[in-house]
Coordinates of C-alpha atoms and ligand atoms in Angstrom, one line a residue:
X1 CA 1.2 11.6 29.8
X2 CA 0.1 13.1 26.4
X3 CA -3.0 11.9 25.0
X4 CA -2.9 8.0 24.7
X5 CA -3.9 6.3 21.0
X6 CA -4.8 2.7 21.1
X7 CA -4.7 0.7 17.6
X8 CA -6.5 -2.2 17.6
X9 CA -5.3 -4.6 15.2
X10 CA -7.3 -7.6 14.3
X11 CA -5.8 -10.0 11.4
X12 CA -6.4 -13.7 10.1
X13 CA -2.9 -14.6 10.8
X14 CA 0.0 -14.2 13.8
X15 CA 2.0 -12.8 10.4
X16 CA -0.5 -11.1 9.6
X17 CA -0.9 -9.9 13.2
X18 CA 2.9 -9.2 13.5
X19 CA 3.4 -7.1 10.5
X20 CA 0.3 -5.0 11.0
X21 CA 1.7 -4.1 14.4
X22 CA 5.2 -3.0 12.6
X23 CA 3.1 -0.8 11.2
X24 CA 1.2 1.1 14.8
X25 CA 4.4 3.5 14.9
X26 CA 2.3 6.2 15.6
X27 CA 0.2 4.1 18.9
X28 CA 1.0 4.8 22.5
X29 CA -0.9 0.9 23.0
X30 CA -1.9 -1.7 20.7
X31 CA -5.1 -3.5 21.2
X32 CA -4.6 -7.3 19.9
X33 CA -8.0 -8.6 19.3
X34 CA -7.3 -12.1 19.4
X35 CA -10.7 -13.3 18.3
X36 CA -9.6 -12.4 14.7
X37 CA -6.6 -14.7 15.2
X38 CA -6.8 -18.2 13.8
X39 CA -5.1 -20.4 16.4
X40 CA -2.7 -17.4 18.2
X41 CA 0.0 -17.8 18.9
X42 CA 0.5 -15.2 22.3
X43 CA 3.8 -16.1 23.2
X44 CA 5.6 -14.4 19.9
X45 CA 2.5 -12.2 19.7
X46 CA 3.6 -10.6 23.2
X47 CA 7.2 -9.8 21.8
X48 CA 6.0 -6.8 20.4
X49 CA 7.9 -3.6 21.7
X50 CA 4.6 -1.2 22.6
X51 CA 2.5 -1.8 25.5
X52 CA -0.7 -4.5 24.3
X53 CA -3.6 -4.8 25.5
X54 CA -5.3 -8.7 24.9
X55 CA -8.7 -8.5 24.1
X56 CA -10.4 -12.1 23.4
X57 CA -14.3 -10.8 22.4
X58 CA -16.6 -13.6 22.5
X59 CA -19.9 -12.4 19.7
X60 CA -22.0 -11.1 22.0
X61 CA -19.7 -8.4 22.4
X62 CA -19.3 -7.5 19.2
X63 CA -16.1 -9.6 18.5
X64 CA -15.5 -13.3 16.7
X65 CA -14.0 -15.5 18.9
X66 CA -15.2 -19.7 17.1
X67 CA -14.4 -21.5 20.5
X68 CA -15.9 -22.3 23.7
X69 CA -16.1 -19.6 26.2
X70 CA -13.9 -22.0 28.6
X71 CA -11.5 -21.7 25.6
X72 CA -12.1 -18.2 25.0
X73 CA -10.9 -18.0 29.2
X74 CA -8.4 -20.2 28.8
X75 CA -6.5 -17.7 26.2
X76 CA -6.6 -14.8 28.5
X77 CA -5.1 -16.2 31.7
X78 CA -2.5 -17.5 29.1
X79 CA -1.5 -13.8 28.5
X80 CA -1.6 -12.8 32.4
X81 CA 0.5 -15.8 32.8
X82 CA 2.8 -14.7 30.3
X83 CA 2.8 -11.2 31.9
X84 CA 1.0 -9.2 29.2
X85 CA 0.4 -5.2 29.8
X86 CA -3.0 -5.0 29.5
X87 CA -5.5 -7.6 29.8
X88 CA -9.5 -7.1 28.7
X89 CA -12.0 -9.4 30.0
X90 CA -15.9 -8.4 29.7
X91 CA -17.7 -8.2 33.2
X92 CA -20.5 -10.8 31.5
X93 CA -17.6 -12.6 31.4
X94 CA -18.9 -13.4 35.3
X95 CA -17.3 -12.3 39.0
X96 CA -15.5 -15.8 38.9
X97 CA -14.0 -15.7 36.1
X98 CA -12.5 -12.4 36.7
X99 CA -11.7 -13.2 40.0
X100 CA -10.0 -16.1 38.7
X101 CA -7.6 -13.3 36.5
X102 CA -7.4 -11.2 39.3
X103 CA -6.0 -13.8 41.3
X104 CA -3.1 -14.2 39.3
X105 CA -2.5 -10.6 37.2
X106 CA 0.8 -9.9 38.9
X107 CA 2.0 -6.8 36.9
X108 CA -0.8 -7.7 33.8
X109 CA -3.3 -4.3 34.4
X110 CA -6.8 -5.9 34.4
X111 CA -9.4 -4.1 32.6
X112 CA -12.8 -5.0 33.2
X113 CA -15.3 -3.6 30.1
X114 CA -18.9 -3.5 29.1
X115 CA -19.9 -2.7 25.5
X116 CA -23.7 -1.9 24.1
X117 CA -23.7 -1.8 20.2
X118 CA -27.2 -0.5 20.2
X119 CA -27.7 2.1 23.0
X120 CA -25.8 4.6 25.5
X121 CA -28.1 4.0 28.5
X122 CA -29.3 6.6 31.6
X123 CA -27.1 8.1 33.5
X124 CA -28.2 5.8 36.3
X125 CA -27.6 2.7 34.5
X126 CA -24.3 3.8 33.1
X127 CA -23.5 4.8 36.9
X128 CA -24.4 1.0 37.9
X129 CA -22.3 -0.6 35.7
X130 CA -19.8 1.7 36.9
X131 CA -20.1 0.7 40.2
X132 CA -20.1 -2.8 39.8
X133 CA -17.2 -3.1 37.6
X134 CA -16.0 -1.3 40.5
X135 CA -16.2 -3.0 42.7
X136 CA -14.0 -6.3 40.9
X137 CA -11.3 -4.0 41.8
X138 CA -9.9 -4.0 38.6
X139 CA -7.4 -2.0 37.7
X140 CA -9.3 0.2 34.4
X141 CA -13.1 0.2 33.9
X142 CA -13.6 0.4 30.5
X143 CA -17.4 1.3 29.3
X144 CA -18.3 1.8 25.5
X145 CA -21.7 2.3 24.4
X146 CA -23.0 3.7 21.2
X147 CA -24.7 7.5 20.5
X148 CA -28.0 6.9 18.5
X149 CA -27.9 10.7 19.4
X150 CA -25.3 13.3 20.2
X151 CA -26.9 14.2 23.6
X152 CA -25.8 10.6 24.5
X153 CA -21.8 11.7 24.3
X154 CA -22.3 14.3 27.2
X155 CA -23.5 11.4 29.5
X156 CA -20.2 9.2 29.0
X157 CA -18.7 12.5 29.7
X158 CA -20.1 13.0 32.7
X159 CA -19.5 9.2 33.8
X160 CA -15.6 10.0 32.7
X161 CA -15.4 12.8 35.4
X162 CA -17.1 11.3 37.9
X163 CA -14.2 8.7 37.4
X164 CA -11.7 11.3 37.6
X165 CA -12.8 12.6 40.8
X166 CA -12.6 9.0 42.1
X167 CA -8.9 8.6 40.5
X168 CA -10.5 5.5 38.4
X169 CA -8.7 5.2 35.6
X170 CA -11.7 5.1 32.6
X171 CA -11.8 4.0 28.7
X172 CA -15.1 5.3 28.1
X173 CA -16.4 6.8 24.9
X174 CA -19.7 6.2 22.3
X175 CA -19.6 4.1 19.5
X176 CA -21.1 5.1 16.0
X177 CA -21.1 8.4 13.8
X178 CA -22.9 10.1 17.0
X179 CA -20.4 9.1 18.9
X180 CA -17.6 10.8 17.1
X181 CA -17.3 13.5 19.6
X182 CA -16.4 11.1 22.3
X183 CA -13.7 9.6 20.8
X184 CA -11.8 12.7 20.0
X185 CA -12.7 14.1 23.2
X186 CA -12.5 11.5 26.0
X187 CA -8.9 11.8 26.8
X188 CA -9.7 16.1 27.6
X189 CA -11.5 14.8 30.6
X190 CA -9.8 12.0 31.8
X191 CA -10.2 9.1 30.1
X192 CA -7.4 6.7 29.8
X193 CA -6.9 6.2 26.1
X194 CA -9.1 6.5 22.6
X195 CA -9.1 3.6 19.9
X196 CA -7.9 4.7 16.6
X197 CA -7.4 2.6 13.8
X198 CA -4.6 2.0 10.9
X199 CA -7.2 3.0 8.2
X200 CA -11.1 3.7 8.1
X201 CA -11.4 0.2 6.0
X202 CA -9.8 -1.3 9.0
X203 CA -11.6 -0.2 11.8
X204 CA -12.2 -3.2 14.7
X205 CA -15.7 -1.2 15.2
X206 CA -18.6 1.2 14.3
X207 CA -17.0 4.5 14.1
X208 CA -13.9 3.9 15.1
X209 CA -11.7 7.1 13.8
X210 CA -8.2 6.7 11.4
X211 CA -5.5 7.4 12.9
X212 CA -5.0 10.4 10.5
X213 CA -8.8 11.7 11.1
X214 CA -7.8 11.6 15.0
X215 CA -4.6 13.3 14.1
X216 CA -6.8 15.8 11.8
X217 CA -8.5 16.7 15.0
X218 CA -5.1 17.5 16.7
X219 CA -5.9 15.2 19.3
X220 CA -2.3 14.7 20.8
X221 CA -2.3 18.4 21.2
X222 CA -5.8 18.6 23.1
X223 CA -6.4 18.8 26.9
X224 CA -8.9 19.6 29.9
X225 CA -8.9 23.5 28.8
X226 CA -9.3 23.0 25.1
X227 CA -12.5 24.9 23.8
X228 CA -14.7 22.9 22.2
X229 CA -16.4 23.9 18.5
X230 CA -18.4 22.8 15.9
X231 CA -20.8 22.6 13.3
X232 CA -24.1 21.8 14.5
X233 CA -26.8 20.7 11.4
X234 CA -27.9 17.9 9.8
X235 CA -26.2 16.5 7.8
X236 CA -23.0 17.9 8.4
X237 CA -20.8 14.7 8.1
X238 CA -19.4 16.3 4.5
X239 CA -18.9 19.9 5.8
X240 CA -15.1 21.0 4.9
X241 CA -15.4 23.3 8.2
X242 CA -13.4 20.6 11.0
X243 CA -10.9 20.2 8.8
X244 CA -10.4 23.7 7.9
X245 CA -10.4 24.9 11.0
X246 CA -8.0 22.6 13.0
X247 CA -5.7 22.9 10.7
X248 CA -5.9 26.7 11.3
X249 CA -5.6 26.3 14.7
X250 CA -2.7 23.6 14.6
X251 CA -0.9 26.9 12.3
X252 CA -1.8 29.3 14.5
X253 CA -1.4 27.3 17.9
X254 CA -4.6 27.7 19.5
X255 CA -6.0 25.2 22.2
X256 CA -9.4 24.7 19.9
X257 CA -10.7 21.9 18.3
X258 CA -13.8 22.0 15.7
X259 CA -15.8 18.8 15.6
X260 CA -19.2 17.7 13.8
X261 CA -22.3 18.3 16.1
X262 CA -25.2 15.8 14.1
X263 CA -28.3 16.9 15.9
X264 CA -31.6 15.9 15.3
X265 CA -33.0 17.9 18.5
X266 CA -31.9 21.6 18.7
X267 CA -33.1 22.2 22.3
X268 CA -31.4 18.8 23.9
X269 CA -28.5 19.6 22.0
X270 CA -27.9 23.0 23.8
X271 CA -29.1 22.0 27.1
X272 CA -26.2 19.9 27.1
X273 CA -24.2 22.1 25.6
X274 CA -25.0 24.7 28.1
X275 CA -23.5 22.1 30.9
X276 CA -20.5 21.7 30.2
X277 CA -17.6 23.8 30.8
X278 CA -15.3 23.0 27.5
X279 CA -17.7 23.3 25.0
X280 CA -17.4 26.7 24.0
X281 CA -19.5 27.6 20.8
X282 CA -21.2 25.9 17.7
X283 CA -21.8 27.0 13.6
X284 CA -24.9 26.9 12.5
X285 CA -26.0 24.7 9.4
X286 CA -29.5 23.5 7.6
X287 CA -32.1 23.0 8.9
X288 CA -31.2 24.9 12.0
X289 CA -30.5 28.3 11.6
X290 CA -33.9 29.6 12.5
X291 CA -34.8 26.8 14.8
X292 CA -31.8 27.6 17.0
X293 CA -32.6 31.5 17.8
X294 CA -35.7 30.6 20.8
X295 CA -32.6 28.9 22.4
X296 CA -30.0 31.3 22.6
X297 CA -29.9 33.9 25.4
X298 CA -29.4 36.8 23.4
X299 CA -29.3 37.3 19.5
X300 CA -27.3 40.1 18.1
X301 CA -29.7 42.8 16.3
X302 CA -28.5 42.0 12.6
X303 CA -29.1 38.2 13.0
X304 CA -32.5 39.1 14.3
X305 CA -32.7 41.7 11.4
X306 CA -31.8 38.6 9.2
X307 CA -33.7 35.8 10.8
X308 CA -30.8 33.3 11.0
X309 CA -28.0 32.7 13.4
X310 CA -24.9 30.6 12.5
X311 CA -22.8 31.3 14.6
X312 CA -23.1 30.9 18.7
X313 CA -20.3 31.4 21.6
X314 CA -21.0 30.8 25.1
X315 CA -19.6 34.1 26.9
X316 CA -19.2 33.9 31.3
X317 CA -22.3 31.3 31.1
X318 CA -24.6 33.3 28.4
X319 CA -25.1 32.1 25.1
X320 CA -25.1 34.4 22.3
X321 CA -26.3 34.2 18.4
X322 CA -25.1 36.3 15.4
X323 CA -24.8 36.1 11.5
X324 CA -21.5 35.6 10.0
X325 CA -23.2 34.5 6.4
X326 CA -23.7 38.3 5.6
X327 CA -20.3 39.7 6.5
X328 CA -18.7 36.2 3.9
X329 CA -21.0 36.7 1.6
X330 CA -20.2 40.4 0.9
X331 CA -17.0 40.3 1.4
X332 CA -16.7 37.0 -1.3
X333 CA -18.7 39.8 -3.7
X334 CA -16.7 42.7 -3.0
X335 CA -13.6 41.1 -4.0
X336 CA -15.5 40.9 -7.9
X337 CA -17.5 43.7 -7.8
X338 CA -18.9 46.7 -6.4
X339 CA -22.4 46.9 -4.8
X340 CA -23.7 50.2 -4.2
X341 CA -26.5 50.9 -7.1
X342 CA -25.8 47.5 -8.4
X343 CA -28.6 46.0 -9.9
X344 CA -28.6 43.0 -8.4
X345 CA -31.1 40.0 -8.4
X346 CA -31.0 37.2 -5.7
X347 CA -33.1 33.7 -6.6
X348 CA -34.2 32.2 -3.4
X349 CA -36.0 32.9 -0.4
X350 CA -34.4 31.1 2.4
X351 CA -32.1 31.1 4.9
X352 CA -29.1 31.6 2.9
X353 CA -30.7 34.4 1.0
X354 CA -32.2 36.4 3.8
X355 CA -28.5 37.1 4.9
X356 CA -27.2 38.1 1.3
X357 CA -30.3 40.4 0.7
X358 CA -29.5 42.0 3.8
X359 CA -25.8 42.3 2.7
X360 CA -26.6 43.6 -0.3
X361 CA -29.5 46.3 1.3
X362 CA -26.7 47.4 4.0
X363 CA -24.5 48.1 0.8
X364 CA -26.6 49.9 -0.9
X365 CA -27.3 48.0 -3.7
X366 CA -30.8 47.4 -6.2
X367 CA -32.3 44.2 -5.2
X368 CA -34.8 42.4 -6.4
X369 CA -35.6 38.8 -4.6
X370 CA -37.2 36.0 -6.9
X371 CA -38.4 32.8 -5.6
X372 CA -40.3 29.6 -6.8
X373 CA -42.7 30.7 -3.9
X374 CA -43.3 33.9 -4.4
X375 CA -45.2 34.5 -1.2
X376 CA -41.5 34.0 0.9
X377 CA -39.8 36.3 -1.6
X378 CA -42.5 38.5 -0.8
X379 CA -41.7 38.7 3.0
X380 CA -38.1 39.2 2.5
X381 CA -39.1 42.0 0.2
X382 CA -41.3 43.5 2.4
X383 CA -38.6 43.9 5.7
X384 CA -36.3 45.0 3.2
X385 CA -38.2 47.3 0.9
X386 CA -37.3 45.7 -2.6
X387 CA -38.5 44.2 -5.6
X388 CA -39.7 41.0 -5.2
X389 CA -41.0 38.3 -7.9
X390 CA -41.2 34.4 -9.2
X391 CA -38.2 32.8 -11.0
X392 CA -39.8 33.4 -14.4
X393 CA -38.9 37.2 -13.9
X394 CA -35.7 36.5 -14.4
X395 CA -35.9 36.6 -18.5
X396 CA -37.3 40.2 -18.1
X397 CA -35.2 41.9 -15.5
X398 CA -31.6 43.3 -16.3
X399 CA -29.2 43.1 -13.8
X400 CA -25.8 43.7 -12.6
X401 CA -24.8 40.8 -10.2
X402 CA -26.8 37.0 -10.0
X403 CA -26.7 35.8 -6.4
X404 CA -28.3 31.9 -6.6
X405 CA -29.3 30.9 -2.7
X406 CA -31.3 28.9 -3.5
X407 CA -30.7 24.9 -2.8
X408 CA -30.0 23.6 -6.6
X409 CA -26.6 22.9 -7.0
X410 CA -26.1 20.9 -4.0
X411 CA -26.5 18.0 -6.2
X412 CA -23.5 18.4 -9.1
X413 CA -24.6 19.4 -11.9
X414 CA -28.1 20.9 -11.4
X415 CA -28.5 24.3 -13.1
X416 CA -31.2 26.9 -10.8
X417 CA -31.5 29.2 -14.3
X418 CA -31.1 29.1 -17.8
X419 CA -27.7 29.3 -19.3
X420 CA -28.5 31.6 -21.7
X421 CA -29.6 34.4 -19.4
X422 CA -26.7 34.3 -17.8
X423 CA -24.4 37.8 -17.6
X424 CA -22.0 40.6 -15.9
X425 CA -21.3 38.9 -11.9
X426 CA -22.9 35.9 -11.1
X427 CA -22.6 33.9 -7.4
X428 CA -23.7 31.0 -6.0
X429 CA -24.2 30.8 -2.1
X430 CA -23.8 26.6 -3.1
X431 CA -20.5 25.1 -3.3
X432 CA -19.2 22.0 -5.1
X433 CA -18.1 19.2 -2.8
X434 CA -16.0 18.1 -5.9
X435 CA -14.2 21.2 -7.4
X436 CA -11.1 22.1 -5.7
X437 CA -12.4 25.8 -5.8
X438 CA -15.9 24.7 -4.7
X439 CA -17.5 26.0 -8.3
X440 CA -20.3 24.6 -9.2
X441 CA -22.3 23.8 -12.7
X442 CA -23.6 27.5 -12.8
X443 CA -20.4 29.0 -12.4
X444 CA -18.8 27.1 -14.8
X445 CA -21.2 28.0 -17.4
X446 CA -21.3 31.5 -16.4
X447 CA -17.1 31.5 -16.7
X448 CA -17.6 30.3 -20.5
X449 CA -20.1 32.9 -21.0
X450 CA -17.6 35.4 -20.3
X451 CA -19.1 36.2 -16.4
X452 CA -17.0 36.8 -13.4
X453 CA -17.6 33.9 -10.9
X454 CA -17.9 34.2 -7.6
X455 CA -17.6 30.7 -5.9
X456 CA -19.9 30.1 -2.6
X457 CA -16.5 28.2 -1.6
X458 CA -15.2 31.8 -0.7
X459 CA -18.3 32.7 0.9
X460 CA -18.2 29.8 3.4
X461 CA -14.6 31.0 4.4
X462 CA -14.9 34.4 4.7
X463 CA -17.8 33.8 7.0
X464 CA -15.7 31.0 8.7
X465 CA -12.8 33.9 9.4
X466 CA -15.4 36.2 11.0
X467 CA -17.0 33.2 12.9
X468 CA -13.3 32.5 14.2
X469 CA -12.6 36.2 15.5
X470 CA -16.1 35.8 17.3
X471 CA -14.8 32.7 19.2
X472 CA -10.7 33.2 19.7
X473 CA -10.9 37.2 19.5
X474 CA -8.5 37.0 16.5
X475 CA -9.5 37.0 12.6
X476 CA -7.5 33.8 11.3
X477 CA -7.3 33.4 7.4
X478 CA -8.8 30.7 6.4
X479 CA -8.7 31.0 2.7
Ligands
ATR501 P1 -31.1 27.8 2.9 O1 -31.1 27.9 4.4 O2 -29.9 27.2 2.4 O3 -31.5 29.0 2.3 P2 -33.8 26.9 2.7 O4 -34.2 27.8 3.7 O5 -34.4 25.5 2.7 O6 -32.3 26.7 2.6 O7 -34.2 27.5 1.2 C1 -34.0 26.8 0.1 C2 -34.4 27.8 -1.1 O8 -34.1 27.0 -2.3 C3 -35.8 28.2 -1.1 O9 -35.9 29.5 -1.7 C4 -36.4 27.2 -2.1 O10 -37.6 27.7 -2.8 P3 -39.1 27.6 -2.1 O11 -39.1 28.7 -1.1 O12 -40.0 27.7 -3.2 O13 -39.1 26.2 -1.4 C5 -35.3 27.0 -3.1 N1 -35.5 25.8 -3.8 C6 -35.2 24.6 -3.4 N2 -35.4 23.6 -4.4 C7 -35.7 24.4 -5.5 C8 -36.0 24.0 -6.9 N3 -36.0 22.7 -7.3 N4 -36.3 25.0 -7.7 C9 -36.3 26.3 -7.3 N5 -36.0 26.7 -6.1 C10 -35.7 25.7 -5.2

């Protein structure tokens, strides 16, 4: 069986209710969350044509049901009785109670859940509640917690295989924006469905995916041997890489998917990384592109020349690091321009910049590094044997090619130098989450003054097609 999608559909109305679900064409299962329903009515509720699973939530876990909790009972043995597919009853909901359902499911497959909207507990914990839900005999466990951290995804994953080995059928997966992984991911080892819904304004829970941002992620398509990618950083929920990659990879039909790693903690992050068998390599994004080296086995000689990895793959159990920014950034360049004896001046003294001065060095171009502390310009200068200066230089030096790396111009419309010494090439290593071409303020104003542009936008893909020959073995365009 492909990859199941559950929509949960919560309405006001049973028409409401009924023409929501006229709407799920695209669901292997539809959730109906009765507790949204005022008075339902289950016996022309159950007439729909996909499988349904009857979910009654009572507030405590994380649902609306008004009524009584005998009432809120009373409604679910109504759909056994009436010999719905699915039906969901907490395991707060007490061993009576369930027994009481069990007692009577005939064909109805019971699923027993537990939900914790704050927390994804220990592994031990999570493998108690496992075990007791268990042991009700139910027919599906179902366990959802919620990620305050990426680490906590791997646990659920964990608790998912354990399942499989047992031949438990499992809906297990981490609520919230940390829990995004899980959701797309569950299914690749073994879990019985994910929970997708109509739109993101309709989601029956925190986190809860579209069904077009699960289908962005290819998720019918993935299995237990996709290799698992993504952007690790913080923030990286507005990165353009997931959705430029999958879509590559749906093109090109490669069993890969590209998530969003949000990590706080570098080192937890690849620990659990390390463990586990389909997560296969990561980009590299602020703040951690330094941070990340004293966890990598092995660094390749340029990112060490450079500083910065962004770029890791996990090759026969070793984890490697290189530098991809370089090989985009000069490639974006060369396009424009050439760089040999180039005069060329780069404003920043960061991360991003160490890569393009060492571009720009390794093509034997002029360079001159200015920075609003000059001290770090200074350093870079020094391992690269070049002019170095503060940003007030920049009125007095003549140049060939502008390179901006530093951080102004994430925000649209900041400017990082004067408009009027703008001339010849200028590029910015920041991109414009607006323009369709990712130009920011500074290119525009270059453009008018006559300048060719060169948009960061093409830097981040070039170094995105390099990053994707290091982890399939085959240069995909991107661009
Ligand atoms: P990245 O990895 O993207 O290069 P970074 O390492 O944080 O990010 O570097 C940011 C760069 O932008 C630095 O050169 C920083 O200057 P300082 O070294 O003086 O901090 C520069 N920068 C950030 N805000 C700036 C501002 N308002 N004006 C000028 N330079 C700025």
């Amino acid at each position: 069986m492909a990859n199941r999608i559950c929509i949960s559909v919560g309405a006001e109305t049973n028409e409401k209710v009924i023409s929501e679900i006229k709407k799920c064409s695209n669901a292997d299962i539809i959730e109906l969350r009765l507790d949204y329903i005022k008075n339902p009515n289950l016996k022309s509720l159950l007439k729909a044509k996909k499988p349904l699973i009857i979910t009654n939530r009572k507030k405590s876990e994380g649902g609306f049901f008004p009524g009584s909790e005998k009432e809120r009972l009373k409604l679910l043995k109504e759909a056994v009785k009436l010999g719905a597919d699915y039906v969901d009853i907490e395991l707060s909901s007490g061993k009576k109670a369930i027994g009481d359902l069990i007692k009577i499911k005939g064909k109805t497959k019971l699923i027993v859940s537990w939900h914790n909207f704050k927390e994804t507990p220990d592994a031990g914990k999570l493998s108690r509640i496992y075990s007791d839900i268990k042991k009700l005999n139910p027919d599906l466990v179902k366990i959802v917690t919620y990620a305050n951290n990426i680490t906590d995804n791997f646990r659920v994953f964990k608790l998912i295989k354990k399942a499989k080995r047992e031949r438990t059928e499992i809906i297990s997966f981490c609520m919230g924006e940390k829990g995004e992984i899980s959701r797309v991911l569950t299914t690749i080892y073994g879990g019985f469905l994910t929970f997708a819904a109509l739109s993101k304004e309709k989601a029956t829970a925190p986190g809860q995916l579209s069904i077009d941002e699960l289908d962005s992620y290819n998720f019918k398509h993935l299995d237990s041997k996709t290799k698992v990618l993504g952007l690790l950083g913080n923030p990286v929920k507005h990165s353009r890489m997931p959705a430029i990659f999958n879509s590559a990879f749906r093109k090109n039909r490669m069993n890969y998917v590209y998530l969003r790693f949000p990590a706080e903690d570098v080192g937890q992050f690849v620990r659990n990384f390390r463990k586990d068998d389909n997560f296969y390599g990561f980009g590299i994004t602020i703040p951690h592109k330094e941070e990340v080296m004293k966890y990598l086995d092995y660094v390749d000689l340029t990112a060490k020349k450079i500083g910065a990895v962004n770029t890791a793959v996990k090759r026969k159990g070793i984890l490697i690091g290189y530098n991809t920014d370089y090989v985009g950034a000069m490639k974006a360049l060369e396009e424009k321009t050439e760089i040999k004896n180039r005069k060329v001046v780069i404003i920043g003294a960061g991360g991003a910049a160490k890569a393009v001065a060492y571009g720009i060095k390794s093509r034997g171009g002029n360079l001159t590094i200015l920075n609003r502390t000059v001290s770090k310009a200074e350093e870079i200068a020094k391992s690269l044997k070049c002019r170095f200066g503060g940003l007030d230089e920049l009125r007095n030096i003549d140049y060939d090619i502008l390179i901006n790396c530093t951080s102004v111009g994430l925000k649209e419309g900041e400017m990082p130098v004067d408009t009027a010494l703008l001339k010849n090439v200028v590029m910015d290593a920041v991109y414009s989450k607006t323009d369709k071409d990712g130009k920011t303020k500074l290119l525009k104003e270059a453009e008018k003054r006559g300048c060719v542009a060169v948009s960061g936008l093409k830097m981040l893909i070039y170094q995105a097609e390099e990053q994707s020959r290091i982890w399939t073995g085959k240069r995909i365009l991107l661009g």
